[in-house]
Amino acid sequence: MPFADLAAELAMLDARGLKRHRRILESPQGAHVVVDGREVVAFGSNDYLGLAGDPRLAAAAREGAARYGVGAGASHLILGHAAAHHALEESLAQFVRLPRALLFSTGYMANIGIVTAIAGRDDAVFADKLNHASLNDAVLLSRADFRRYPHRDLATLEDMLAASQARRKLVVSDAVFSMGGDIAPVHALLRLCERYDAWLVLDDAHGFGVLGSTGGGVLQHYGVASERIVYMATLGKAAGVFGAFVAGQPALIEILVQRARPYIYTTAMPPLLAHTLLAGLEIIAAETWRRELLAQLIARLKRDVAGLRWRLLPSDTAIQPLMIGANDEAVRVSEQLAQRGLLVPAIRPPTVPEGTARLRISLSAAHSEQDVAQLVEALLEVEKNS
Ligand SMILES: *Cc1c(COP(=O)(O)O)cnc(C)c1O
């Protein structure tokens, strides 16, 4: 029978508690959403500043649609590079204080584009083991020598760099680790890159908009600047819209325009989204209260769950993972929270290492103190009954 082996694979996933299901969202993204017909408090989005459902951005999108229509209709290099895209690239470069920026349709594609355009068979890529899947896929596709170091293990990274004979060396790292929430040691990574003449690719998907006084991301947070940095961030998370960009030295960006296949062989993002993002950038920089509120909610959650048997991983960002361990227990806790009207996704392998299933609590400036209090109360109850 055709596909019988696929059915067996699905049954195996189910038996191991690894089969994933999609919930149906019926409202705009936010702290309070309607899911599968029911109103719940959600702690599962990457909408850290609460902008995805912002009416001002929806208005900007309508204005963008009126001005540009709906679709780009072509790739950037053919006839799809609209004035809004161009203006957004200039604003993004300024926003992160790097010379030039280039838009991609998604962060996944940006990572594939960066690594495959600048690394090949004679090169080596040194990657933190907990990097995002898109960075790993990018390295595999590039055919470069793929060297992974244990999470944050700078001594091992240094040994690898010192031993490498590669023509070009790239160190690639999540800036904020997507399933742990911890911030990469950027200063130390940069020092190693300088010592061993490597480039540093930073994926700031979870830092852009959130870290730094005006939301400039991990570089602003640490006050670092270097010509070795290839900076990448997404625009579908804190920025609340869709897309991604790469920023860095002009020659790097121009090589991406010429060589990055996920840039060249795909339709440009709808220009109305670029128009929307331009309005969003001003809000991100100006509304510092969003980052302040988020910091307060993070502090409150950390303080109030300290009595639980389950522990939060050490994180100061909006990603606050509660370590559970076993897959079935993580799913059960998540389901019990859902019964109480709280959505917190259980994250299981292969997204995280075996034996480290967790609840990924993600906080947002759209949440209130009361939402966090409700979550903590429910966690205490679920723990008592388990
Ligand atoms: C979400 C994410 C991406 C992918 O970005 P998209 O725009 O959603 O494709 C890349 N890297 C990291 C670390 C991410 O969390």
Coordinates of C-alpha atoms and ligand atoms in Angstrom, one line a residue:
M1 CA 0.0 0.0 0.0
P2 CA 1.4 3.5 -0.8
F3 CA 2.5 5.5 2.3
A4 CA 2.1 2.5 4.6
D5 CA 5.6 3.2 6.0
L6 CA 4.6 6.9 6.6
A7 CA 1.6 5.7 8.6
A8 CA 3.9 3.5 10.7
E9 CA 6.2 6.4 11.3
L10 CA 3.2 8.5 12.4
A11 CA 2.0 5.8 14.8
M12 CA 5.5 5.6 16.2
L13 CA 5.5 9.4 16.9
D14 CA 2.2 9.0 18.6
A15 CA 3.3 6.2 20.7
R16 CA 6.4 8.1 21.9
G17 CA 4.3 11.2 22.8
L18 CA 6.0 13.2 20.0
K19 CA 3.1 13.7 17.6
R20 CA 2.3 17.4 17.3
H21 CA -1.1 19.0 16.8
R22 CA -2.1 22.4 15.6
R23 CA -4.6 24.5 17.5
I24 CA -6.8 26.9 15.5
L25 CA -6.4 30.6 16.4
E26 CA -9.5 32.6 15.7
S27 CA -8.5 36.0 16.9
P28 CA -5.5 38.3 16.4
Q29 CA -2.3 37.3 18.2
G30 CA -2.1 38.6 21.7
A31 CA -2.2 37.8 25.4
H32 CA -5.9 36.9 25.3
V33 CA -6.8 34.9 22.3
V34 CA -9.6 32.7 21.0
V35 CA -8.3 29.2 20.3
D36 CA -10.5 26.3 19.1
G37 CA -13.6 28.4 20.0
R38 CA -12.5 29.2 23.5
E39 CA -11.0 32.4 25.1
V40 CA -7.7 31.7 26.8
V41 CA -4.6 33.5 28.1
A42 CA -1.7 32.6 25.9
F43 CA 2.0 32.3 26.8
G44 CA 3.1 30.8 23.5
S45 CA 3.7 33.5 20.9
N46 CA 6.9 35.3 20.0
D47 CA 4.9 38.6 19.9
Y48 CA 7.1 39.9 22.8
L49 CA 6.1 43.6 22.4
G50 CA 2.4 42.9 21.8
L51 CA 2.5 44.5 18.3
A52 CA 1.1 41.7 16.1
G53 CA -2.5 42.7 16.8
D54 CA -1.8 46.5 17.2
P55 CA -4.5 48.5 15.4
R56 CA -2.0 51.1 14.3
L57 CA -0.1 48.4 12.4
A58 CA -3.3 47.1 10.9
A59 CA -4.0 50.6 9.7
A60 CA -0.5 50.9 8.2
A61 CA -1.1 47.6 6.4
R62 CA -4.3 48.9 4.9
E63 CA -2.5 52.1 3.8
G64 CA 0.3 49.9 2.4
A65 CA -2.3 47.8 0.5
A66 CA -3.9 50.9 -0.9
R67 CA -0.5 52.2 -2.1
Y68 CA 1.2 49.1 -3.3
G69 CA -1.5 46.5 -3.8
V70 CA -1.3 43.0 -2.3
G71 CA 1.6 41.1 -3.8
A72 CA 5.1 42.0 -4.8
G73 CA 4.6 40.0 -8.0
A74 CA 8.3 39.3 -8.6
S75 CA 11.6 38.7 -6.9
H76 CA 13.7 41.7 -5.7
L77 CA 16.2 41.3 -8.5
I78 CA 13.6 41.2 -11.2
L79 CA 10.9 43.8 -10.5
G80 CA 9.7 43.2 -7.0
H81 CA 11.9 45.6 -5.0
A82 CA 9.4 48.3 -4.0
A83 CA 10.1 51.7 -2.6
A84 CA 8.8 50.5 0.8
H85 CA 11.3 47.6 0.8
H86 CA 14.1 50.0 0.0
A87 CA 13.1 52.5 2.7
L88 CA 12.7 49.7 5.2
E89 CA 16.2 48.4 4.5
E90 CA 17.6 51.8 5.1
S91 CA 15.7 52.2 8.4
L92 CA 16.7 48.8 9.6
A93 CA 20.4 49.5 9.0
Q94 CA 20.1 52.7 11.1
F95 CA 18.0 50.9 13.7
V96 CA 20.8 48.4 14.4
R97 CA 23.6 50.9 13.6
L98 CA 25.2 48.8 10.9
P99 CA 26.1 50.1 7.4
R100 CA 23.6 48.2 5.3
A101 CA 20.7 45.9 5.6
L102 CA 18.9 43.4 3.3
L103 CA 15.4 42.1 3.6
F104 CA 14.5 38.4 3.4
S105 CA 11.1 36.8 3.3
T106 CA 11.7 34.8 6.5
G107 CA 14.4 34.2 9.1
Y108 CA 14.7 30.6 8.0
M109 CA 15.6 31.8 4.5
A110 CA 17.9 34.5 5.7
N111 CA 20.0 32.0 7.6
I112 CA 20.1 29.7 4.6
G113 CA 21.1 32.6 2.5
I114 CA 23.9 33.9 4.8
V115 CA 25.7 30.7 5.4
T116 CA 25.4 29.2 1.8
A117 CA 26.5 32.5 0.3
I118 CA 29.6 33.0 2.4
A119 CA 30.7 29.4 3.3
G120 CA 31.5 26.4 1.0
R121 CA 33.5 23.2 0.9
D122 CA 36.8 24.8 1.9
D123 CA 35.3 26.7 4.8
A124 CA 34.4 25.7 8.4
V125 CA 31.4 26.7 10.5
F126 CA 31.5 26.6 14.3
A127 CA 28.1 26.4 15.8
D128 CA 26.6 26.3 19.3
K129 CA 24.8 22.9 19.8
L130 CA 21.6 24.7 20.8
N131 CA 21.4 26.9 17.8
H132 CA 18.1 27.2 15.9
A133 CA 17.3 24.5 13.3
S134 CA 17.5 26.9 10.4
L135 CA 21.2 27.7 11.2
N136 CA 22.0 24.0 11.3
D137 CA 20.1 23.3 8.0
A138 CA 22.0 26.3 6.5
V139 CA 25.4 24.8 7.4
L140 CA 24.5 21.3 6.0
L141 CA 23.3 22.9 2.7
S142 CA 26.6 25.0 2.5
R143 CA 28.7 21.8 2.5
A144 CA 31.2 23.5 4.8
D145 CA 32.9 21.6 7.6
F146 CA 30.3 21.6 10.4
R147 CA 31.8 21.8 13.9
R148 CA 29.3 22.0 16.8
Y149 CA 30.5 23.0 20.3
P150 CA 28.6 22.2 23.5
H151 CA 26.3 25.1 24.5
R152 CA 28.3 28.2 25.5
D153 CA 31.5 26.1 25.8
L154 CA 34.0 28.7 24.7
A155 CA 37.1 26.6 25.6
T156 CA 36.0 23.9 23.2
L157 CA 35.2 26.5 20.6
E158 CA 38.7 28.0 21.0
D159 CA 40.3 24.5 20.6
M160 CA 38.3 24.0 17.4
L161 CA 39.2 27.4 16.0
A162 CA 42.8 27.0 16.8
A163 CA 43.0 23.6 15.1
S164 CA 41.1 24.7 11.9
Q165 CA 42.9 25.0 8.6
A166 CA 39.8 26.2 6.8
R167 CA 40.0 29.0 4.3
R168 CA 37.1 31.0 5.9
K169 CA 35.9 30.5 9.4
L170 CA 32.4 31.4 10.6
V171 CA 31.2 31.2 14.2
V172 CA 27.4 31.1 14.2
S173 CA 25.2 31.5 17.3
D174 CA 21.7 32.3 18.3
A175 CA 21.9 35.7 20.1
V176 CA 19.1 34.7 22.4
F177 CA 18.6 30.9 22.5
S178 CA 15.1 30.2 21.3
M179 CA 14.3 27.3 23.7
G180 CA 16.5 28.4 26.7
G181 CA 16.1 32.2 26.6
D182 CA 19.7 32.8 27.6
I183 CA 21.8 35.5 25.8
A184 CA 24.9 34.4 24.0
P185 CA 28.3 35.7 25.4
V186 CA 28.8 38.0 22.4
H187 CA 31.9 39.8 23.7
A188 CA 33.7 36.5 24.3
L189 CA 32.6 35.1 21.0
L190 CA 33.9 38.2 19.3
R191 CA 37.2 38.1 21.0
L192 CA 37.7 34.5 19.7
C193 CA 36.7 35.6 16.2
E194 CA 39.3 38.3 16.4
R195 CA 42.0 36.0 17.7
Y196 CA 41.4 33.3 15.0
D197 CA 40.3 35.6 12.2
A198 CA 36.7 34.3 12.0
W199 CA 33.4 36.0 11.3
L200 CA 30.5 36.1 13.8
V201 CA 27.0 35.4 12.6
L202 CA 24.4 36.3 15.2
D203 CA 20.8 35.3 14.9
D204 CA 18.9 37.8 17.0
A205 CA 15.4 36.5 16.2
H206 CA 14.5 36.8 19.9
G207 CA 16.5 39.9 20.8
F208 CA 15.6 42.4 18.1
G209 CA 13.0 44.9 19.4
V210 CA 13.3 43.5 22.9
L211 CA 16.9 44.0 24.0
G212 CA 18.6 47.4 24.2
S213 CA 17.2 50.7 25.3
T214 CA 15.5 51.4 22.0
G215 CA 15.0 47.8 21.0
G216 CA 18.2 47.7 18.8
G217 CA 18.7 44.1 19.9
V218 CA 21.7 42.2 21.2
L219 CA 24.3 44.6 19.8
Q220 CA 22.8 47.5 21.6
H221 CA 22.3 45.5 24.7
Y222 CA 26.0 44.7 25.0
G223 CA 27.2 47.9 23.3
V224 CA 29.2 45.9 20.7
A225 CA 30.2 46.9 17.2
S226 CA 32.6 45.0 14.9
E227 CA 33.1 44.7 11.2
R228 CA 33.2 40.9 11.7
I229 CA 29.6 40.7 12.7
V230 CA 26.9 39.4 10.4
Y231 CA 23.7 40.4 12.1
M232 CA 20.4 38.7 11.4
A233 CA 17.0 39.3 12.9
T234 CA 13.4 38.4 12.2
L235 CA 10.5 40.7 11.8
G236 CA 7.7 38.2 12.7
K237 CA 8.5 38.1 16.4
A238 CA 8.9 41.3 18.5
A239 CA 8.3 43.4 15.4
G240 CA 4.9 41.8 15.1
V241 CA 4.7 41.4 11.3
F242 CA 6.7 39.0 9.0
G243 CA 10.1 38.7 7.3
A244 CA 13.7 39.1 8.3
F245 CA 16.8 41.0 7.5
V246 CA 20.6 40.7 7.5
A247 CA 22.8 43.7 8.4
G248 CA 26.5 44.2 8.2
Q249 CA 29.3 45.5 6.0
P250 CA 28.4 46.8 2.5
A251 CA 30.5 44.1 0.7
L252 CA 28.8 41.3 2.7
I253 CA 25.3 42.6 1.9
E254 CA 26.2 43.0 -1.8
I255 CA 27.5 39.4 -1.9
L256 CA 24.1 38.3 -0.4
V257 CA 22.3 40.2 -3.2
Q258 CA 24.4 38.5 -5.8
R259 CA 24.7 35.0 -4.3
A260 CA 22.1 34.2 -1.6
R261 CA 19.7 31.8 -3.4
P262 CA 16.8 32.3 -0.9
Y263 CA 17.1 36.0 -1.8
I264 CA 17.3 35.6 -5.5
Y265 CA 14.9 32.7 -6.3
T266 CA 11.9 33.8 -4.4
T267 CA 9.1 36.4 -4.5
A268 CA 9.8 39.6 -2.5
M269 CA 7.6 40.0 0.7
P270 CA 4.4 41.9 0.0
P271 CA 5.5 45.6 0.0
L272 CA 2.5 46.4 2.2
L273 CA 4.3 44.5 5.0
A274 CA 7.4 46.5 4.5
H275 CA 5.2 49.6 4.7
T276 CA 3.7 48.3 7.9
L277 CA 7.2 47.5 9.4
L278 CA 8.3 51.0 8.8
A279 CA 5.5 52.2 11.0
G280 CA 6.3 49.5 13.5
L281 CA 10.0 50.5 13.9
E282 CA 9.0 53.9 15.1
I283 CA 6.7 52.3 17.7
I284 CA 9.4 49.9 18.8
A285 CA 11.9 52.7 19.4
A286 CA 9.5 55.1 21.0
E287 CA 7.4 53.0 23.3
T288 CA 10.0 52.0 25.8
W289 CA 7.2 51.2 28.3
R290 CA 6.7 47.9 26.4
R291 CA 10.3 46.7 27.2
E292 CA 9.9 48.0 30.8
L293 CA 6.6 46.2 31.4
L294 CA 8.1 43.0 29.9
A295 CA 11.0 43.3 32.3
Q296 CA 8.6 43.7 35.2
L297 CA 6.6 40.6 34.1
I298 CA 9.8 38.6 33.8
A299 CA 10.9 39.5 37.3
R300 CA 7.5 38.7 38.7
L301 CA 7.3 35.3 37.1
K302 CA 10.8 34.4 38.3
R303 CA 10.0 35.5 41.8
D304 CA 6.6 33.8 42.0
V305 CA 7.5 30.3 40.6
A306 CA 10.6 30.0 42.9
G307 CA 8.6 27.6 45.2
L308 CA 7.8 25.1 42.4
R309 CA 9.4 21.7 42.1
W310 CA 9.9 22.5 38.4
R311 CA 12.7 25.0 37.8
L312 CA 12.9 27.9 35.3
L313 CA 16.1 27.8 33.3
P314 CA 18.4 30.8 33.9
S315 CA 17.0 33.4 31.5
D316 CA 16.5 37.2 31.7
T317 CA 14.6 37.4 28.5
A318 CA 10.9 37.0 27.6
I319 CA 11.6 33.2 27.0
Q320 CA 11.2 31.6 30.4
P321 CA 11.4 27.8 30.0
L322 CA 10.1 25.7 32.9
M323 CA 12.1 22.4 32.8
I324 CA 9.9 19.3 33.2
G325 CA 12.0 16.5 31.7
A326 CA 9.8 13.7 30.4
N327 CA 7.8 14.2 27.2
D328 CA 4.5 12.8 28.5
E329 CA 4.7 14.8 31.8
A330 CA 5.4 18.1 29.8
V331 CA 2.4 17.4 27.6
R332 CA 0.2 16.6 30.6
V333 CA 1.2 19.8 32.5
S334 CA 0.5 21.8 29.3
E335 CA -2.9 20.1 28.9
Q336 CA -3.8 20.7 32.6
L337 CA -3.0 24.4 32.2
A338 CA -5.1 24.4 29.0
Q339 CA -8.0 23.1 31.0
R340 CA -7.6 26.1 33.2
G341 CA -7.7 28.5 30.2
L342 CA -3.9 29.0 30.0
L343 CA -1.9 28.1 26.8
V344 CA 1.7 27.2 27.4
P345 CA 3.3 25.0 24.8
A346 CA 5.2 21.9 25.7
I347 CA 8.5 21.7 23.8
R348 CA 9.8 18.2 23.1
P349 CA 12.6 16.6 21.2
P350 CA 13.9 17.0 18.5
T351 CA 13.3 20.8 19.2
V352 CA 15.2 20.3 22.5
P353 CA 17.6 17.6 23.6
E354 CA 16.2 14.2 24.8
G355 CA 15.1 14.3 28.4
T356 CA 14.7 18.1 28.6
A357 CA 11.0 18.5 27.6
R358 CA 9.8 21.8 28.9
L359 CA 7.1 24.4 29.0
R360 CA 8.2 27.4 27.0
I361 CA 6.6 30.3 28.8
S362 CA 6.9 33.3 26.6
L363 CA 5.9 36.6 28.1
S364 CA 4.8 39.7 26.2
A365 CA 4.2 43.4 26.9
A366 CA 0.6 42.5 26.0
H367 CA 0.3 40.5 29.2
S368 CA -0.8 42.1 32.5
E369 CA 0.5 41.4 36.0
Q370 CA -2.8 39.6 36.5
D371 CA -2.2 37.2 33.6
V372 CA 1.2 36.2 35.1
A373 CA -0.4 35.8 38.6
Q374 CA -3.0 33.5 37.1
L375 CA -0.4 31.4 35.4
V376 CA 1.6 31.0 38.6
E377 CA -1.5 30.1 40.6
A378 CA -2.4 27.4 38.0
L379 CA 1.1 26.0 38.0
L380 CA 1.1 25.6 41.8
E381 CA -2.3 23.8 41.5
V382 CA -1.2 21.5 38.7
E383 CA 2.0 20.7 40.6
K384 CA 0.1 19.8 43.8
N385 CA -2.2 17.4 41.8
S386 CA 0.6 15.7 39.9
Ligands
LIG1 C1 12.0 31.9 14.5 C2 13.5 31.8 14.3 C3 14.1 31.8 13.0 C4 13.2 31.8 11.8 O1 12.6 33.0 11.6 P1 11.3 33.1 10.7 O2 11.2 34.5 10.3 O3 10.2 32.6 11.6 O4 11.5 32.1 9.6 C5 15.4 31.8 12.9 N1 16.2 31.8 14.0 C6 15.7 31.7 15.3 C7 16.6 31.7 16.4 C8 14.4 31.7 15.5 O5 13.8 31.6 16.7

